[in-house]
PDB file of C-alpha atoms in Angstrom:
ATOM      1  CA  UNK A   1     -56.147-142.096-137.849  1.00 51.00           C
ATOM      2  CA  UNK A   2     -57.262-144.739-135.367  1.00 55.00           C
ATOM      3  CA  UNK A   3     -54.441-146.759-133.823  1.00 64.00           C
ATOM      4  CA  UNK A   4     -55.088-150.419-134.670  1.00 79.00           C
ATOM      5  CA  UNK A   5     -52.273-151.784-132.495  1.00 89.00           C
ATOM      6  CA  UNK A   6     -52.170-150.704-128.859  1.00 92.00           C
ATOM      7  CA  UNK A   7     -48.715-149.794-127.573  1.00 95.00           C
ATOM      8  CA  UNK A   8     -48.212-150.027-123.823  1.00 95.00           C
ATOM      9  CA  UNK A   9     -45.273-148.536-121.938  1.00 95.00           C
ATOM     10  CA  UNK A  10     -43.776-150.316-118.919  1.00 93.00           C
ATOM     11  CA  UNK A  11     -40.726-148.335-117.848  1.00 92.00           C
ATOM     12  CA  UNK A  12     -38.135-148.636-120.636  1.00 94.00           C
ATOM     13  CA  UNK A  13     -40.164-151.400-122.333  1.00 96.00           C
ATOM     14  CA  UNK A  14     -42.822-150.911-125.015  1.00 97.00           C
ATOM     15  CA  UNK A  15     -45.286-153.691-125.796  1.00 97.00           C
ATOM     16  CA  UNK A  16     -47.129-153.563-129.116  1.00 96.00           C
ATOM     17  CA  UNK A  17     -49.819-156.243-129.291  1.00 94.00           C
ATOM     18  CA  UNK A  18     -51.293-156.999-132.697  1.00 93.00           C
ATOM     19  CA  UNK A  19     -54.885-157.993-131.945  1.00 89.00           C
ATOM     20  CA  UNK A  20     -56.326-158.433-135.430  1.00 88.00           C
ATOM     21  CA  UNK A  21     -55.272-159.007-139.017  1.00 87.00           C
ATOM     22  CA  UNK A  22     -53.648-155.881-140.434  1.00 88.00           C
ATOM     23  CA  UNK A  23     -53.624-154.444-143.931  1.00 88.00           C
ATOM     24  CA  UNK A  24     -50.323-153.384-145.472  1.00 88.00           C
ATOM     25  CA  UNK A  25     -51.057-149.744-144.607  1.00 90.00           C
ATOM     26  CA  UNK A  26     -51.925-150.754-141.017  1.00 91.00           C
ATOM     27  CA  UNK A  27     -48.529-152.481-140.707  1.00 90.00           C
ATOM     28  CA  UNK A  28     -46.776-149.341-141.960  1.00 92.00           C
ATOM     29  CA  UNK A  29     -48.759-147.240-139.492  1.00 93.00           C
ATOM     30  CA  UNK A  30     -47.779-149.654-136.691  1.00 93.00           C
ATOM     31  CA  UNK A  31     -44.124-149.220-137.632  1.00 93.00           C
ATOM     32  CA  UNK A  32     -44.469-145.435-137.532  1.00 95.00           C
ATOM     33  CA  UNK A  33     -46.245-145.524-134.162  1.00 95.00           C
ATOM     34  CA  UNK A  34     -43.661-147.858-132.618  1.00 96.00           C
ATOM     35  CA  UNK A  35     -40.830-145.591-133.767  1.00 96.00           C
ATOM     36  CA  UNK A  36     -42.597-142.490-132.499  1.00 95.00           C
ATOM     37  CA  UNK A  37     -43.156-144.106-129.093  1.00 95.00           C
ATOM     38  CA  UNK A  38     -39.550-145.370-128.871  1.00 97.00           C
ATOM     39  CA  UNK A  39     -38.397-141.809-129.484  1.00 95.00           C
ATOM     40  CA  UNK A  40     -40.986-140.062-127.317  1.00 95.00           C
ATOM     41  CA  UNK A  41     -40.484-142.348-124.313  1.00 95.00           C
ATOM     42  CA  UNK A  42     -36.784-143.121-124.851  1.00 94.00           C
ATOM     43  CA  UNK A  43     -37.651-146.813-124.713  1.00 96.00           C
ATOM     44  CA  UNK A  44     -34.727-149.208-124.938  1.00 96.00           C
ATOM     45  CA  UNK A  45     -36.752-152.405-125.423  1.00 97.00           C
ATOM     46  CA  UNK A  46     -39.718-153.306-127.629  1.00 97.00           C
ATOM     47  CA  UNK A  47     -41.878-156.430-127.657  1.00 97.00           C
ATOM     48  CA  UNK A  48     -44.007-157.030-130.737  1.00 96.00           C
ATOM     49  CA  UNK A  49     -46.664-159.628-129.886  1.00 96.00           C
ATOM     50  CA  UNK A  50     -48.128-161.327-132.976  1.00 93.00           C
ATOM     51  CA  UNK A  51     -49.761-164.261-131.179  1.00 93.00           C
ATOM     52  CA  UNK A  52     -53.254-163.423-132.444  1.00 90.00           C
ATOM     53  CA  UNK A  53     -52.264-163.331-136.117  1.00 88.00           C
ATOM     54  CA  UNK A  54     -53.557-166.188-138.268  1.00 86.00           C
ATOM     55  CA  UNK A  55     -51.450-165.271-141.307  1.00 83.00           C
ATOM     56  CA  UNK A  56     -48.138-163.541-141.944  1.00 83.00           C
ATOM     57  CA  UNK A  57     -47.392-163.190-145.663  1.00 83.00           C
ATOM     58  CA  UNK A  58     -44.128-162.239-147.343  1.00 84.00           C
ATOM     59  CA  UNK A  59     -44.910-158.510-147.065  1.00 87.00           C
ATOM     60  CA  UNK A  60     -45.776-158.870-143.365  1.00 86.00           C
ATOM     61  CA  UNK A  61     -42.564-160.795-142.738  1.00 86.00           C
ATOM     62  CA  UNK A  62     -40.499-158.156-144.536  1.00 86.00           C
ATOM     63  CA  UNK A  63     -42.214-155.415-142.552  1.00 89.00           C
ATOM     64  CA  UNK A  64     -41.502-157.213-139.253  1.00 89.00           C
ATOM     65  CA  UNK A  65     -37.833-157.294-140.278  1.00 89.00           C
ATOM     66  CA  UNK A  66     -37.998-153.615-141.251  1.00 91.00           C
ATOM     67  CA  UNK A  67     -39.610-152.713-137.927  1.00 93.00           C
ATOM     68  CA  UNK A  68     -36.846-154.572-136.087  1.00 93.00           C
ATOM     69  CA  UNK A  69     -34.141-152.824-138.129  1.00 93.00           C
ATOM     70  CA  UNK A  70     -35.653-149.373-137.637  1.00 95.00           C
ATOM     71  CA  UNK A  71     -36.081-149.926-133.886  1.00 96.00           C
ATOM     72  CA  UNK A  72     -32.406-150.989-133.700  1.00 94.00           C
ATOM     73  CA  UNK A  73     -31.400-147.821-135.555  1.00 95.00           C
ATOM     74  CA  UNK A  74     -33.156-145.855-132.798  1.00 94.00           C
ATOM     75  CA  UNK A  75     -30.967-147.648-130.240  1.00 94.00           C
ATOM     76  CA  UNK A  76     -33.574-150.051-128.866  1.00 96.00           C
ATOM     77  CA  UNK A  77     -33.717-153.847-128.807  1.00 96.00           C
ATOM     78  CA  UNK A  78     -36.753-155.736-130.086  1.00 96.00           C
ATOM     79  CA  UNK A  79     -38.163-159.237-129.760  1.00 96.00           C
ATOM     80  CA  UNK A  80     -41.091-160.643-131.715  1.00 94.00           C
ATOM     81  CA  UNK A  81     -43.201-163.001-129.647  1.00 97.00           C
ATOM     82  CA  UNK A  82     -46.044-165.421-130.213  1.00 95.00           C
ATOM     83  CA  UNK A  83     -45.481-166.679-133.751  1.00 93.00           C
ATOM     84  CA  UNK A  84     -47.950-169.560-133.915  1.00 93.00           C
ATOM     85  CA  UNK A  85     -46.653-173.017-134.936  1.00 92.00           C
ATOM     86  CA  UNK A  86     -48.650-173.143-138.170  1.00 89.00           C
ATOM     87  CA  UNK A  87     -47.396-169.672-139.128  1.00 88.00           C
ATOM     88  CA  UNK A  88     -43.807-170.657-138.367  1.00 89.00           C
ATOM     89  CA  UNK A  89     -44.153-173.777-140.550  1.00 89.00           C
ATOM     90  CA  UNK A  90     -45.704-171.786-143.406  1.00 85.00           C
ATOM     91  CA  UNK A  91     -42.949-169.164-143.188  1.00 85.00           C
ATOM     92  CA  UNK A  92     -40.282-171.873-143.423  1.00 87.00           C
ATOM     93  CA  UNK A  93     -42.022-173.583-146.364  1.00 85.00           C
ATOM     94  CA  UNK A  94     -42.203-170.237-148.184  1.00 82.00           C
ATOM     95  CA  UNK A  95     -38.569-169.410-147.385  1.00 84.00           C
ATOM     96  CA  UNK A  96     -39.519-166.386-145.274  1.00 80.00           C
ATOM     97  CA  UNK A  97     -37.052-165.466-142.543  1.00 82.00           C
ATOM     98  CA  UNK A  98     -36.691-162.952-139.757  1.00 83.00           C
ATOM     99  CA  UNK A  99     -32.922-162.441-140.014  1.00 83.00           C
ATOM    100  CA  UNK A 100     -31.229-161.347-136.791  1.00 85.00           C
ATOM    101  CA  UNK A 101     -34.552-160.734-135.039  1.00 89.00           C
ATOM    102  CA  UNK A 102     -34.946-162.445-131.665  1.00 93.00           C
ATOM    103  CA  UNK A 103     -38.185-164.392-131.324  1.00 94.00           C
ATOM    104  CA  UNK A 104     -39.797-165.958-128.289  1.00 95.00           C
ATOM    105  CA  UNK A 105     -42.749-168.193-127.489  1.00 95.00           C
ATOM    106  CA  UNK A 106     -44.562-165.654-125.345  1.00 96.00           C
ATOM    107  CA  UNK A 107     -44.373-162.282-123.648  1.00 95.00           C
ATOM    108  CA  UNK A 108     -42.501-163.546-120.573  1.00 96.00           C
ATOM    109  CA  UNK A 109     -39.810-165.198-122.689  1.00 96.00           C
ATOM    110  CA  UNK A 110     -39.525-162.086-124.855  1.00 96.00           C
ATOM    111  CA  UNK A 111     -38.997-159.868-121.830  1.00 95.00           C
ATOM    112  CA  UNK A 112     -36.350-162.270-120.512  1.00 95.00           C
ATOM    113  CA  UNK A 113     -34.512-162.198-123.862  1.00 94.00           C
ATOM    114  CA  UNK A 114     -34.467-158.402-123.884  1.00 95.00           C
ATOM    115  CA  UNK A 115     -33.396-158.098-120.263  1.00 89.00           C
ATOM    116  CA  UNK A 116     -30.896-160.967-120.071  1.00 85.00           C
ATOM    117  CA  UNK A 117     -30.002-161.746-123.686  1.00 71.00           C
ATOM    118  CA  UNK A 118     -30.795-164.952-125.602  1.00 60.00           C
TER     119      UNK A 118
END
């Protein structure tokens, strides 16, 4: 299977950058790949960059929460970065939430949150 989301390792940090709209099965595959890489590289921090996404539906939001929970169960911290303003507004209007998942404006802020705390 072709990896649709590149995952880059920088020391103990993994960066997964979503670069195109993903199907439900692509999101599940991304979750599996992130967990495999966290385990394989003993990563303690994960950044999930969604800045190029135009839409995040209820399933996508739930999967982002599930990814965060599964990464935490592997002993790593995660931050989701780059949620666009129009996506954030739509998520709020639809009642979609990322409970207990740190978010940040961009990659630099996400790294700072994971290194220094919120």
